[in-house]
Amino acid sequence: MTERHDDGPRRPGQVKEITSLANPIIKDIKALSQKKNREAGGLFMAEGLKLVLDALETGWKIDTLIFAKSAKDKPLVEKAASRAVAAGGLVLEVSEKVLSSVTRRDNPQMVVGIFHARWTSLSAIKPKAGETWVALDRVRDPGNLGTIIRTADAAGASGVILVGETTDPYGLETVRATMGSIFTMPVARASQADFLKWRKTSGASLIATHLKGAIDYRRADYKARPVVLLMGNEQSGIPDELAEAADVRVKIPQQGKADSLNLACATAVMLFEARRHLLELDA
Ligand code: SAM
């Protein structure tokens, strides 16, 4: 591996050993648990050796790679460290205590990457035939958002559009729940007004899920045009203005006493129905 330095200032392209929780570099990394600090630096944290290696291999820009002194699988850790150094990133070899503190976990992953966040601009999204996009109105729950990004990836969707004030896709809990799909799914964000403007020229069919939906979700046409599935906020569902702008409002029929499905579950049901004609098991 590259040359090592203890403490001292942050110098990209080198490996540094840190054992103190009071180290200012560690303090800056811990500050990424707050959205305002993630936004200010445009950075986020992802945990796990495989996930970090995959991200590096697919061209995500790394700021800092952190690994535990006690990490197993040393050849792969060294590979990740060399890539990070080559990309001009900082590499930190730390104690498990430091990793626990950075990841806020008792049993932390042995490798963590701090990456530069990537936002897709809504105006750059031009849905094509066979594409499905998921639009989420004011999603609040990080676990729901992460699960939806992962499910959208698994269903072959093209990306996720966050409408209005939403939870941050680059929050630690959300990134964890994506299980790596944060690195493969484009994510855009827009105000409700900009989303409505965009949809007029997008050429896509806007299919809103609504508990008062008149049509069974299995009867909607998912083939004629690219599809944007619009899902509502966990507490209040989709506001009237968005619901009225949709081409069609659909409902997943329910039995039993539950008022509604969990947002991530409803999104999964919709995604796999919308893409049913495009999904096949390999023969
Ligand atoms: N009280 C909210 C309401 O009245 O809409 C419930 C919101 S529900 C927990 C969150 C979102 O999941 C909904 O806005 C909708 O997008 C989707 N959803 C949940 N159950 C659904 C169903 N049976 N049919 C269609 N969409 C559903």
mmCIF file of C-alpha atoms and ligand atoms in Angstrom:
data_model
loop_
_atom_site.group_PDB
_atom_site.id
_atom_site.type_symbol
_atom_site.label_atom_id
_atom_site.label_comp_id
_atom_site.label_asym_id
_atom_site.label_seq_id
_atom_site.Cartn_x
_atom_site.Cartn_y
_atom_site.Cartn_z
ATOM 1 C CA MET A 1 0.000 0.000 0.000
ATOM 2 C CA THR A 2 0.997 3.680 -0.186
ATOM 3 C CA GLU A 3 3.009 5.494 2.507
ATOM 4 C CA ARG A 4 1.483 5.921 5.935
ATOM 5 C CA HIS A 5 1.250 9.000 8.139
ATOM 6 C CA ASP A 6 -0.027 9.321 11.677
ATOM 7 C CA ASP A 7 -2.261 12.268 12.524
ATOM 8 C CA GLY A 8 -1.242 15.585 10.905
ATOM 9 C CA PRO A 9 -3.383 17.428 8.370
ATOM 10 C CA ARG A 10 -5.622 15.864 5.758
ATOM 11 C CA ARG A 11 -3.547 14.999 2.652
ATOM 12 C CA PRO A 12 -5.408 13.194 -0.139
ATOM 13 C CA GLY A 13 -3.590 10.317 -1.830
ATOM 14 C CA GLN A 14 -2.091 8.897 1.356
ATOM 15 C CA VAL A 15 -3.000 6.425 4.107
ATOM 16 C CA LYS A 16 -3.459 7.875 7.581
ATOM 17 C CA GLU A 17 -3.829 5.993 10.857
ATOM 18 C CA ILE A 18 -6.374 7.409 13.279
ATOM 19 C CA THR A 19 -7.363 6.017 16.645
ATOM 20 C CA SER A 20 -8.728 9.127 18.332
ATOM 21 C CA LEU A 21 -12.407 10.057 18.179
ATOM 22 C CA ALA A 22 -11.320 13.656 18.696
ATOM 23 C CA ASN A 23 -9.443 13.746 15.374
ATOM 24 C CA PRO A 24 -10.885 16.646 13.302
ATOM 25 C CA ILE A 25 -11.166 14.476 10.141
ATOM 26 C CA ILE A 26 -13.301 11.999 12.099
ATOM 27 C CA LYS A 27 -15.373 14.860 13.506
ATOM 28 C CA ASP A 28 -16.057 16.126 9.951
ATOM 29 C CA ILE A 29 -17.091 12.637 8.828
ATOM 30 C CA LYS A 30 -19.399 12.219 11.824
ATOM 31 C CA ALA A 31 -20.977 15.578 10.968
ATOM 32 C CA LEU A 32 -22.269 13.951 7.744
ATOM 33 C CA SER A 33 -25.037 12.426 9.863
ATOM 34 C CA GLN A 34 -26.707 15.844 9.493
ATOM 35 C CA LYS A 35 -28.385 16.739 6.218
ATOM 36 C CA LYS A 36 -27.089 20.331 6.219
ATOM 37 C CA ASN A 37 -23.483 19.085 6.372
ATOM 38 C CA ARG A 38 -24.065 16.484 3.636
ATOM 39 C CA GLU A 39 -25.565 19.163 1.408
ATOM 40 C CA ALA A 40 -22.808 21.677 2.174
ATOM 41 C CA GLY A 41 -20.054 19.253 1.173
ATOM 42 C CA GLY A 42 -22.085 17.255 -1.367
ATOM 43 C CA LEU A 43 -20.907 14.090 0.389
ATOM 44 C CA PHE A 44 -22.497 10.938 1.791
ATOM 45 C CA MET A 45 -21.438 7.729 3.508
ATOM 46 C CA ALA A 46 -21.838 4.154 2.247
ATOM 47 C CA GLU A 47 -20.883 1.060 4.230
ATOM 48 C CA GLY A 48 -19.465 -2.308 3.171
ATOM 49 C CA LEU A 49 -16.406 -3.480 1.222
ATOM 50 C CA LYS A 50 -18.265 -4.941 -1.776
ATOM 51 C CA LEU A 51 -20.506 -1.941 -2.114
ATOM 52 C CA VAL A 52 -17.573 0.495 -1.923
ATOM 53 C CA LEU A 53 -15.579 -1.510 -4.491
ATOM 54 C CA ASP A 54 -18.564 -1.651 -6.870
ATOM 55 C CA ALA A 55 -19.052 2.104 -6.519
ATOM 56 C CA LEU A 56 -15.366 2.754 -7.254
ATOM 57 C CA GLU A 57 -15.506 0.444 -10.254
ATOM 58 C CA THR A 58 -18.530 2.240 -11.684
ATOM 59 C CA GLY A 59 -16.816 5.619 -11.461
ATOM 60 C CA TRP A 60 -18.279 7.160 -8.296
ATOM 61 C CA LYS A 61 -15.928 9.818 -6.963
ATOM 62 C CA ILE A 62 -14.594 8.919 -3.536
ATOM 63 C CA ASP A 63 -13.577 11.532 -0.985
ATOM 64 C CA THR A 64 -12.425 9.242 1.842
ATOM 65 C CA LEU A 65 -12.078 5.490 2.336
ATOM 66 C CA ILE A 66 -12.076 4.285 5.926
ATOM 67 C CA PHE A 67 -11.166 0.760 6.970
ATOM 68 C CA ALA A 68 -10.677 -1.006 10.276
ATOM 69 C CA LYS A 69 -7.187 -2.169 11.248
ATOM 70 C CA SER A 70 -8.819 -5.510 12.018
ATOM 71 C CA ALA A 71 -10.582 -5.800 8.622
ATOM 72 C CA LYS A 72 -10.432 -9.266 7.073
ATOM 73 C CA ASP A 73 -10.198 -9.786 3.313
ATOM 74 C CA LYS A 74 -7.051 -7.631 3.272
ATOM 75 C CA PRO A 75 -6.340 -8.070 -0.494
ATOM 76 C CA LEU A 76 -9.727 -6.564 -1.370
ATOM 77 C CA VAL A 77 -9.339 -3.810 1.228
ATOM 78 C CA GLU A 78 -5.934 -2.991 -0.297
ATOM 79 C CA LYS A 79 -7.546 -2.951 -3.748
ATOM 80 C CA ALA A 80 -10.172 -0.467 -2.556
ATOM 81 C CA ALA A 81 -7.489 1.629 -0.829
ATOM 82 C CA SER A 82 -5.281 1.728 -3.948
ATOM 83 C CA ARG A 83 -8.237 2.792 -6.087
ATOM 84 C CA ALA A 84 -9.160 5.487 -3.589
ATOM 85 C CA VAL A 85 -5.580 6.783 -3.486
ATOM 86 C CA ALA A 86 -5.361 6.721 -7.305
ATOM 87 C CA ALA A 87 -8.588 8.741 -7.435
ATOM 88 C CA GLY A 88 -7.042 11.352 -5.121
ATOM 89 C CA GLY A 89 -9.063 10.233 -2.094
ATOM 90 C CA LEU A 90 -7.900 10.084 1.486
ATOM 91 C CA VAL A 91 -7.520 6.625 3.060
ATOM 92 C CA LEU A 92 -7.919 6.174 6.806
ATOM 93 C CA GLU A 93 -6.935 3.105 8.773
ATOM 94 C CA VAL A 94 -8.869 3.334 12.030
ATOM 95 C CA SER A 95 -9.760 1.405 15.168
ATOM 96 C CA GLU A 96 -13.141 -0.388 15.362
ATOM 97 C CA LYS A 97 -14.098 2.140 18.035
ATOM 98 C CA VAL A 98 -13.697 4.943 15.486
ATOM 99 C CA LEU A 99 -15.685 3.019 12.853
ATOM 100 C CA SER A 100 -18.478 2.331 15.370
ATOM 101 C CA SER A 101 -18.647 5.996 16.162
ATOM 102 C CA VAL A 102 -18.631 7.096 12.505
ATOM 103 C CA THR A 103 -21.351 4.623 11.479
ATOM 104 C CA ARG A 104 -23.261 4.785 14.786
ATOM 105 C CA ARG A 105 -23.291 0.993 15.010
ATOM 106 C CA ASP A 106 -22.040 -1.473 17.611
ATOM 107 C CA ASN A 107 -20.972 -3.938 14.933
ATOM 108 C CA PRO A 108 -19.860 -1.690 12.102
ATOM 109 C CA GLN A 109 -18.920 -2.747 8.588
ATOM 110 C CA MET A 110 -15.130 -2.891 8.334
ATOM 111 C CA VAL A 111 -15.003 -0.592 5.297
ATOM 112 C CA VAL A 112 -16.812 2.699 4.732
ATOM 113 C CA GLY A 113 -16.631 5.097 1.788
ATOM 114 C CA ILE A 114 -17.421 8.802 1.727
ATOM 115 C CA PHE A 115 -18.557 9.619 -1.806
ATOM 116 C CA HIS A 116 -19.628 12.699 -3.756
ATOM 117 C CA ALA A 117 -23.426 12.715 -4.170
ATOM 118 C CA ARG A 118 -24.905 12.771 -7.681
ATOM 119 C CA TRP A 119 -28.228 14.362 -8.526
ATOM 120 C CA THR A 120 -29.907 13.883 -11.891
ATOM 121 C CA SER A 121 -31.538 17.020 -13.196
ATOM 122 C CA LEU A 122 -35.245 16.631 -13.898
ATOM 123 C CA SER A 123 -34.943 18.486 -17.203
ATOM 124 C CA ALA A 124 -32.425 15.857 -18.365
ATOM 125 C CA ILE A 125 -34.975 13.065 -17.883
ATOM 126 C CA LYS A 126 -36.629 12.201 -21.203
ATOM 127 C CA PRO A 127 -38.528 8.965 -20.604
ATOM 128 C CA LYS A 128 -38.227 6.480 -23.470
ATOM 129 C CA ALA A 129 -40.425 3.573 -24.563
ATOM 130 C CA GLY A 130 -40.326 0.746 -22.022
ATOM 131 C CA GLU A 131 -39.097 3.008 -19.222
ATOM 132 C CA THR A 132 -40.732 3.296 -15.809
ATOM 133 C CA TRP A 133 -39.952 6.134 -13.404
ATOM 134 C CA VAL A 134 -41.150 6.400 -9.819
ATOM 135 C CA ALA A 135 -42.237 9.837 -8.541
ATOM 136 C CA LEU A 136 -42.569 10.136 -4.766
ATOM 137 C CA ASP A 137 -44.621 12.941 -3.312
ATOM 138 C CA ARG A 138 -43.068 14.234 -0.047
ATOM 139 C CA VAL A 139 -41.709 10.843 1.093
ATOM 140 C CA ARG A 140 -40.771 11.153 4.769
ATOM 141 C CA ASP A 141 -39.438 7.816 5.945
ATOM 142 C CA PRO A 142 -35.754 7.031 5.144
ATOM 143 C CA GLY A 143 -36.407 3.262 5.269
ATOM 144 C CA ASN A 144 -39.272 3.602 2.776
ATOM 145 C CA LEU A 145 -37.178 5.704 0.400
ATOM 146 C CA GLY A 146 -34.213 3.330 0.541
ATOM 147 C CA THR A 147 -36.450 0.296 0.011
ATOM 148 C CA ILE A 148 -38.149 2.002 -2.951
ATOM 149 C CA ILE A 149 -34.794 2.865 -4.601
ATOM 150 C CA ARG A 150 -33.710 -0.770 -4.161
ATOM 151 C CA THR A 151 -37.030 -2.122 -5.470
ATOM 152 C CA ALA A 152 -37.029 0.273 -8.436
ATOM 153 C CA ASP A 153 -33.561 -1.013 -9.307
ATOM 154 C CA ALA A 154 -34.678 -4.654 -9.000
ATOM 155 C CA ALA A 155 -37.744 -4.057 -11.178
ATOM 156 C CA GLY A 156 -35.649 -2.439 -13.912
ATOM 157 C CA ALA A 157 -37.076 1.050 -13.414
ATOM 158 C CA SER A 158 -35.061 3.978 -14.760
ATOM 159 C CA GLY A 159 -34.948 6.180 -11.671
ATOM 160 C CA VAL A 160 -36.708 7.972 -8.858
ATOM 161 C CA ILE A 161 -38.029 11.541 -8.817
ATOM 162 C CA LEU A 162 -38.506 13.174 -5.411
ATOM 163 C CA VAL A 163 -41.323 15.716 -5.434
ATOM 164 C CA GLY A 164 -41.581 18.467 -2.788
ATOM 165 C CA GLU A 165 -39.908 18.341 0.633
ATOM 166 C CA THR A 166 -38.647 14.790 1.095
ATOM 167 C CA THR A 167 -36.266 12.831 3.256
ATOM 168 C CA ASP A 168 -32.662 12.873 1.949
ATOM 169 C CA PRO A 169 -31.738 9.880 -0.270
ATOM 170 C CA TYR A 170 -28.148 10.341 0.915
ATOM 171 C CA GLY A 171 -28.957 9.963 4.621
ATOM 172 C CA LEU A 172 -27.199 6.995 6.259
ATOM 173 C CA GLU A 173 -30.406 5.051 6.968
ATOM 174 C CA THR A 174 -31.670 5.527 3.412
ATOM 175 C CA VAL A 175 -28.351 4.561 1.823
ATOM 176 C CA ARG A 176 -28.267 1.447 4.040
ATOM 177 C CA ALA A 177 -31.782 0.458 2.972
ATOM 178 C CA THR A 178 -30.899 0.826 -0.738
ATOM 179 C CA MET A 179 -28.368 -2.029 -0.321
ATOM 180 C CA GLY A 180 -26.151 -0.475 -2.997
ATOM 181 C CA SER A 181 -28.884 0.641 -5.402
ATOM 182 C CA ILE A 182 -28.124 4.287 -4.507
ATOM 183 C CA PHE A 183 -25.150 3.814 -6.858
ATOM 184 C CA THR A 184 -27.219 2.509 -9.770
ATOM 185 C CA MET A 185 -30.505 4.432 -9.658
ATOM 186 C CA PRO A 186 -30.621 8.030 -10.898
ATOM 187 C CA VAL A 187 -32.363 10.268 -8.362
ATOM 188 C CA ALA A 188 -33.843 13.674 -9.248
ATOM 189 C CA ARG A 189 -35.655 16.196 -7.076
ATOM 190 C CA ALA A 190 -38.179 18.880 -7.970
ATOM 191 C CA SER A 191 -40.818 21.132 -6.514
ATOM 192 C CA GLN A 192 -44.409 20.075 -7.200
ATOM 193 C CA ALA A 193 -44.750 22.979 -9.694
ATOM 194 C CA ASP A 194 -41.604 21.975 -11.615
ATOM 195 C CA PHE A 195 -42.661 18.333 -11.640
ATOM 196 C CA LEU A 196 -46.069 19.254 -13.090
ATOM 197 C CA LYS A 197 -44.410 21.446 -15.736
ATOM 198 C CA TRP A 198 -41.984 18.643 -16.643
ATOM 199 C CA ARG A 199 -44.669 15.993 -16.944
ATOM 200 C CA LYS A 200 -46.521 18.026 -19.609
ATOM 201 C CA THR A 201 -43.586 17.712 -21.995
ATOM 202 C CA SER A 202 -42.261 14.351 -20.805
ATOM 203 C CA GLY A 203 -44.412 12.254 -23.131
ATOM 204 C CA ALA A 204 -44.943 9.779 -20.276
ATOM 205 C CA SER A 205 -48.182 8.499 -18.864
ATOM 206 C CA LEU A 206 -48.614 9.733 -15.280
ATOM 207 C CA ILE A 207 -50.270 6.974 -13.269
ATOM 208 C CA ALA A 208 -51.192 8.075 -9.756
ATOM 209 C CA THR A 209 -51.907 5.628 -6.964
ATOM 210 C CA HIS A 210 -54.828 6.822 -4.929
ATOM 211 C CA LEU A 211 -57.015 5.226 -2.295
ATOM 212 C CA LYS A 212 -59.949 6.853 -4.086
ATOM 213 C CA GLY A 213 -58.640 5.599 -7.447
ATOM 214 C CA ALA A 214 -61.434 4.567 -9.779
ATOM 215 C CA ILE A 215 -59.479 1.935 -11.688
ATOM 216 C CA ASP A 216 -58.052 -1.375 -10.519
ATOM 217 C CA TYR A 217 -54.255 -1.052 -10.954
ATOM 218 C CA ARG A 218 -54.253 -4.195 -13.113
ATOM 219 C CA ARG A 219 -56.430 -2.459 -15.714
ATOM 220 C CA ALA A 220 -54.189 0.528 -16.419
ATOM 221 C CA ASP A 221 -52.215 0.652 -19.670
ATOM 222 C CA TYR A 222 -48.504 0.412 -18.905
ATOM 223 C CA LYS A 223 -47.442 -0.321 -22.489
ATOM 224 C CA ALA A 224 -48.589 2.537 -24.709
ATOM 225 C CA ARG A 225 -46.168 5.147 -23.371
ATOM 226 C CA PRO A 226 -43.305 5.375 -20.878
ATOM 227 C CA VAL A 227 -44.716 5.384 -17.357
ATOM 228 C CA VAL A 228 -44.283 7.632 -14.332
ATOM 229 C CA LEU A 229 -45.803 5.995 -11.245
ATOM 230 C CA LEU A 230 -46.834 8.635 -8.745
ATOM 231 C CA MET A 231 -46.895 7.539 -5.100
ATOM 232 C CA GLY A 232 -48.229 9.588 -2.203
ATOM 233 C CA ASN A 233 -46.952 10.755 1.162
ATOM 234 C CA GLU A 234 -47.125 8.215 4.009
ATOM 235 C CA GLN A 235 -49.584 10.260 6.091
ATOM 236 C CA SER A 236 -51.692 12.242 3.669
ATOM 237 C CA GLY A 237 -51.392 10.503 0.296
ATOM 238 C CA ILE A 238 -51.314 12.530 -2.949
ATOM 239 C CA PRO A 239 -52.652 16.118 -2.847
ATOM 240 C CA ASP A 240 -55.584 16.921 -5.161
ATOM 241 C CA GLU A 241 -53.496 19.051 -7.522
ATOM 242 C CA LEU A 242 -51.152 16.141 -8.279
ATOM 243 C CA ALA A 243 -53.957 13.571 -8.414
ATOM 244 C CA GLU A 244 -55.908 15.704 -10.903
ATOM 245 C CA ALA A 245 -52.862 16.137 -13.127
ATOM 246 C CA ALA A 246 -52.498 12.367 -13.541
ATOM 247 C CA ASP A 247 -53.694 10.570 -16.687
ATOM 248 C CA VAL A 248 -55.243 7.913 -14.509
ATOM 249 C CA ARG A 249 -55.736 7.219 -10.781
ATOM 250 C CA VAL A 250 -55.443 3.576 -9.807
ATOM 251 C CA LYS A 251 -56.059 1.577 -6.671
ATOM 252 C CA ILE A 252 -54.682 -1.740 -5.436
ATOM 253 C CA PRO A 253 -57.781 -3.585 -4.176
ATOM 254 C CA GLN A 254 -57.565 -4.553 -0.511
ATOM 255 C CA GLN A 255 -59.383 -6.856 1.883
ATOM 256 C CA GLY A 256 -59.103 -6.938 5.655
ATOM 257 C CA LYS A 257 -58.994 -4.048 8.075
ATOM 258 C CA ALA A 258 -55.857 -2.138 7.014
ATOM 259 C CA ASP A 259 -56.660 1.307 5.566
ATOM 260 C CA SER A 260 -53.808 1.217 3.121
ATOM 261 C CA LEU A 261 -50.557 -0.499 2.208
ATOM 262 C CA ASN A 262 -47.186 0.758 3.390
ATOM 263 C CA LEU A 263 -45.783 3.136 0.748
ATOM 264 C CA ALA A 264 -42.786 0.939 -0.146
ATOM 265 C CA CYS A 265 -45.011 -2.164 -0.412
ATOM 266 C CA ALA A 266 -47.510 -0.341 -2.643
ATOM 267 C CA THR A 267 -44.639 0.914 -4.839
ATOM 268 C CA ALA A 268 -43.329 -2.640 -5.208
ATOM 269 C CA VAL A 269 -46.753 -3.944 -6.241
ATOM 270 C CA MET A 270 -47.111 -1.119 -8.791
ATOM 271 C CA LEU A 271 -43.599 -1.468 -10.213
ATOM 272 C CA PHE A 272 -43.878 -5.173 -10.841
ATOM 273 C CA GLU A 273 -47.306 -4.760 -12.443
ATOM 274 C CA ALA A 274 -46.181 -1.840 -14.610
ATOM 275 C CA ARG A 275 -43.170 -3.834 -15.818
ATOM 276 C CA ARG A 276 -44.783 -7.293 -15.873
ATOM 277 C CA HIS A 277 -44.635 -7.445 -19.685
ATOM 278 C CA LEU A 278 -40.920 -6.592 -19.612
ATOM 279 C CA LEU A 279 -39.746 -8.902 -16.822
ATOM 280 C CA GLU A 280 -38.826 -12.505 -17.490
ATOM 281 C CA LEU A 281 -36.837 -15.165 -15.713
ATOM 282 C CA ASP A 282 -33.814 -16.156 -17.765
ATOM 283 C CA ALA A 283 -34.675 -19.372 -19.605
HETATM 284 N N1 SAM B 1 -53.839 8.095 4.547
HETATM 285 C C1 SAM B 1 -53.172 8.080 3.281
HETATM 286 C C2 SAM B 1 -54.143 8.351 2.141
HETATM 287 O O1 SAM B 1 -55.285 8.638 2.430
HETATM 288 O O2 SAM B 1 -53.756 8.313 0.970
HETATM 289 C C3 SAM B 1 -52.471 6.752 3.144
HETATM 290 C C4 SAM B 1 -51.212 6.880 2.402
HETATM 291 S S1 SAM B 1 -50.457 5.346 2.043
HETATM 292 C C5 SAM B 1 -49.768 4.831 3.529
HETATM 293 C C6 SAM B 1 -49.065 5.942 1.131
HETATM 294 C C7 SAM B 1 -49.178 5.779 -0.350
HETATM 295 O O3 SAM B 1 -49.103 4.398 -0.703
HETATM 296 C C8 SAM B 1 -50.453 6.261 -0.996
HETATM 297 O O4 SAM B 1 -50.477 7.653 -1.196
HETATM 298 C C9 SAM B 1 -50.430 5.507 -2.301
HETATM 299 O O5 SAM B 1 -49.522 6.097 -3.189
HETATM 300 C C10 SAM B 1 -49.888 4.160 -1.870
HETATM 301 N N2 SAM B 1 -50.933 3.190 -1.511
HETATM 302 C C11 SAM B 1 -51.074 2.539 -0.364
HETATM 303 N N3 SAM B 1 -52.111 1.662 -0.414
HETATM 304 C C12 SAM B 1 -52.628 1.776 -1.666
HETATM 305 C C13 SAM B 1 -53.683 1.133 -2.370
HETATM 306 N N4 SAM B 1 -54.442 0.205 -1.797
HETATM 307 N N5 SAM B 1 -53.919 1.486 -3.638
HETATM 308 C C14 SAM B 1 -53.161 2.437 -4.250
HETATM 309 N N6 SAM B 1 -52.136 3.067 -3.648
HETATM 310 C C15 SAM B 1 -51.862 2.746 -2.375
#
